[in-house]
Tab-separated table of C-alpha atoms in Angstrom:
chain	number	residue	atom	x	y	z
A	107	UNK	CA	142.289	131.688	135.287
A	108	UNK	CA	142.974	128.528	137.231
A	109	UNK	CA	146.125	127.384	138.863
A	110	UNK	CA	147.731	125.702	141.811
A	111	UNK	CA	149.039	127.284	144.991
A	112	UNK	CA	152.569	126.240	145.942
A	113	UNK	CA	154.668	127.335	148.904
A	114	UNK	CA	158.339	127.614	149.801
A	115	UNK	CA	160.166	127.808	153.121
A	116	UNK	CA	157.270	126.928	155.429
A	117	UNK	CA	156.645	123.943	157.712
A	118	UNK	CA	154.410	122.136	155.190
A	119	UNK	CA	155.680	123.751	151.984
A	120	UNK	CA	156.013	122.066	148.611
A	121	UNK	CA	159.613	123.273	148.393
A	122	UNK	CA	162.186	123.594	151.181
A	123	UNK	CA	164.169	126.338	149.434
A	124	UNK	CA	163.582	128.629	146.477
A	125	UNK	CA	166.327	126.738	144.606
A	126	UNK	CA	163.996	123.701	144.639
A	127	UNK	CA	161.198	125.473	142.712
A	128	UNK	CA	160.829	123.905	139.246
A	129	UNK	CA	160.259	126.037	136.155
A	130	UNK	CA	156.810	124.438	135.735
A	131	UNK	CA	155.512	126.381	138.764
A	132	UNK	CA	155.919	129.512	136.630
A	133	UNK	CA	155.102	128.160	133.163
A	134	UNK	CA	151.763	126.568	134.107
A	135	UNK	CA	149.051	129.214	133.840
A	136	UNK	CA	147.713	130.939	136.935
A	137	UNK	CA	149.895	129.439	139.656
A	138	UNK	CA	150.534	131.178	142.971
A	139	UNK	CA	153.778	130.850	144.934
A	140	UNK	CA	153.568	131.690	148.634
A	141	UNK	CA	156.899	132.607	150.234
A	142	UNK	CA	156.999	131.914	153.969
A	143	UNK	CA	158.838	134.150	156.462
A	144	UNK	CA	162.611	134.005	156.444
A	145	UNK	CA	165.463	134.939	154.142
A	146	UNK	CA	165.445	133.000	150.889
A	147	UNK	CA	168.202	133.000	148.257
A	148	UNK	CA	166.299	133.442	144.993
A	149	UNK	CA	167.773	131.568	142.000
A	150	UNK	CA	169.228	133.529	139.070
A	151	UNK	CA	166.937	131.572	136.705
A	152	UNK	CA	164.895	133.423	134.063
A	153	UNK	CA	161.476	131.913	134.860
A	154	UNK	CA	158.696	131.793	132.196
A	155	UNK	CA	155.955	133.667	134.093
A	156	UNK	CA	152.396	132.872	132.922
A	157	UNK	CA	149.804	134.786	134.959
A	158	UNK	CA	151.920	133.966	138.007
A	159	UNK	CA	151.575	135.441	141.495
A	160	UNK	CA	154.388	135.533	144.072
A	161	UNK	CA	153.250	136.648	147.516
A	162	UNK	CA	154.971	136.909	150.888
A	163	UNK	CA	153.041	135.181	153.676
A	164	UNK	CA	153.565	137.497	156.628
A	165	UNK	CA	154.426	140.569	154.571
A	166	UNK	CA	157.428	142.477	153.344
A	167	UNK	CA	159.181	142.699	156.714
A	168	UNK	CA	159.085	138.926	157.244
A	169	UNK	CA	159.644	137.545	153.724
A	170	UNK	CA	163.028	138.430	152.271
A	171	UNK	CA	164.431	137.377	148.912
A	172	UNK	CA	168.135	137.735	148.206
A	173	UNK	CA	168.581	137.925	144.445
A	174	UNK	CA	166.540	139.400	141.610
A	175	UNK	CA	163.261	137.984	140.287
A	176	UNK	CA	163.830	137.376	136.571
A	177	UNK	CA	161.198	136.694	133.922
A	178	UNK	CA	162.246	134.956	130.711
A	179	UNK	CA	161.431	135.981	127.142
A	180	UNK	CA	158.676	133.307	127.207
A	181	UNK	CA	156.793	135.155	129.984
A	182	UNK	CA	153.217	136.254	129.314
A	183	UNK	CA	149.975	137.335	130.950
A	184	UNK	CA	149.551	139.513	134.019
A	185	UNK	CA	152.011	138.678	136.796
A	186	UNK	CA	151.861	139.906	140.383
A	187	UNK	CA	154.530	140.240	143.081
A	188	UNK	CA	153.626	141.493	146.563
A	189	UNK	CA	154.517	141.426	150.233
A	190	UNK	CA	158.264	140.861	149.870
A	191	UNK	CA	161.593	142.491	150.575
A	192	UNK	CA	163.673	141.967	147.443
A	193	UNK	CA	167.426	142.470	147.853
A	194	UNK	CA	168.237	142.488	144.137
A	195	UNK	CA	171.366	141.269	142.406
A	196	UNK	CA	173.846	144.112	141.807
A	197	UNK	CA	174.061	143.876	138.004
A	198	UNK	CA	170.325	143.619	137.164
A	199	UNK	CA	167.024	145.186	138.292
A	200	UNK	CA	165.447	143.693	141.419
A	201	UNK	CA	162.453	142.649	139.263
A	202	UNK	CA	163.464	142.121	135.633
A	203	UNK	CA	161.018	141.004	132.927
A	204	UNK	CA	162.796	140.380	129.625
A	205	UNK	CA	161.307	141.544	126.306
A	206	UNK	CA	158.720	139.063	125.058
A	207	UNK	CA	156.878	138.513	121.772
A	208	UNK	CA	153.533	138.595	123.607
A	209	UNK	CA	151.982	140.829	126.237
A	210	UNK	CA	153.574	140.430	129.651
A	211	UNK	CA	152.480	142.607	132.552
A	212	UNK	CA	154.297	142.860	135.867
A	213	UNK	CA	152.517	144.394	138.857
A	214	UNK	CA	154.589	144.956	141.997
A	215	UNK	CA	153.005	146.155	145.250
A	216	UNK	CA	153.736	146.377	148.970
A	217	UNK	CA	157.418	145.511	148.588
A	218	UNK	CA	160.725	146.837	149.902
A	219	UNK	CA	163.328	146.839	147.134
A	220	UNK	CA	167.068	147.224	147.647
A	221	UNK	CA	170.082	146.479	145.483
A	222	UNK	CA	169.929	145.819	141.775
A	223	UNK	CA	170.552	148.424	139.099
A	224	UNK	CA	167.039	149.756	139.786
A	225	UNK	CA	163.753	148.509	141.210
A	226	UNK	CA	161.514	147.190	138.394
A	227	UNK	CA	162.156	146.762	134.688
A	228	UNK	CA	159.703	145.451	132.128
A	229	UNK	CA	161.377	145.376	128.718
A	230	UNK	CA	158.015	145.002	126.977
A	231	UNK	CA	158.030	146.476	123.462
A	232	UNK	CA	155.378	148.989	122.390
A	233	UNK	CA	153.987	146.570	119.783
A	234	UNK	CA	152.995	144.052	122.489
A	235	UNK	CA	151.290	146.501	124.868
A	236	UNK	CA	147.618	147.209	124.201
A	237	UNK	CA	146.668	150.870	123.898
A	238	UNK	CA	145.924	152.367	127.307
A	239	UNK	CA	146.732	149.113	129.143
A	240	UNK	CA	149.881	149.551	131.263
A	241	UNK	CA	152.326	146.655	131.141
A	242	UNK	CA	153.993	147.674	134.389
A	243	UNK	CA	152.243	148.799	137.560
A	244	UNK	CA	154.167	149.661	140.722
A	245	UNK	CA	152.376	150.555	143.979
A	246	UNK	CA	153.502	151.041	147.593
A	247	UNK	CA	157.168	150.360	146.948
A	248	UNK	CA	159.851	151.349	149.425
A	249	UNK	CA	163.290	151.650	147.902
A	250	UNK	CA	166.640	153.001	149.023
A	251	UNK	CA	167.623	154.487	145.668
A	252	UNK	CA	166.313	156.295	142.605
A	253	UNK	CA	167.324	156.113	138.958
A	254	UNK	CA	166.816	159.037	136.620
A	255	UNK	CA	167.061	162.773	136.790
């Protein structure tokens, strides 16, 4: 997997704000997006993830996203999100991958998640998930709420 590393919100970043990030950063295979410390308003766009990594530079206490991270129905591959505080949008999950026609994994680790209807949703259908290969992996998540019984 190859790709380009982009950054947002830092002194020499490619993008000044998260609203400036073009869809191509997500649709081109294997790209990494580094989020610099600060509070960033994440766009409500359904991005077409394609083996994409989003990582907080400085960790979850320093890198804060306001708004949910949304993957479009064109998303595919294995996608990773780590080192962020995600203050999700009230009406949707904080990390929300829509149902796709192809395999789409979402792996969330070392994050603080607040807001949203719940923490992580991957609407992957059973027909697109290989046997024994989890489509959603969640590790080291701190959240202020639980959904379920």
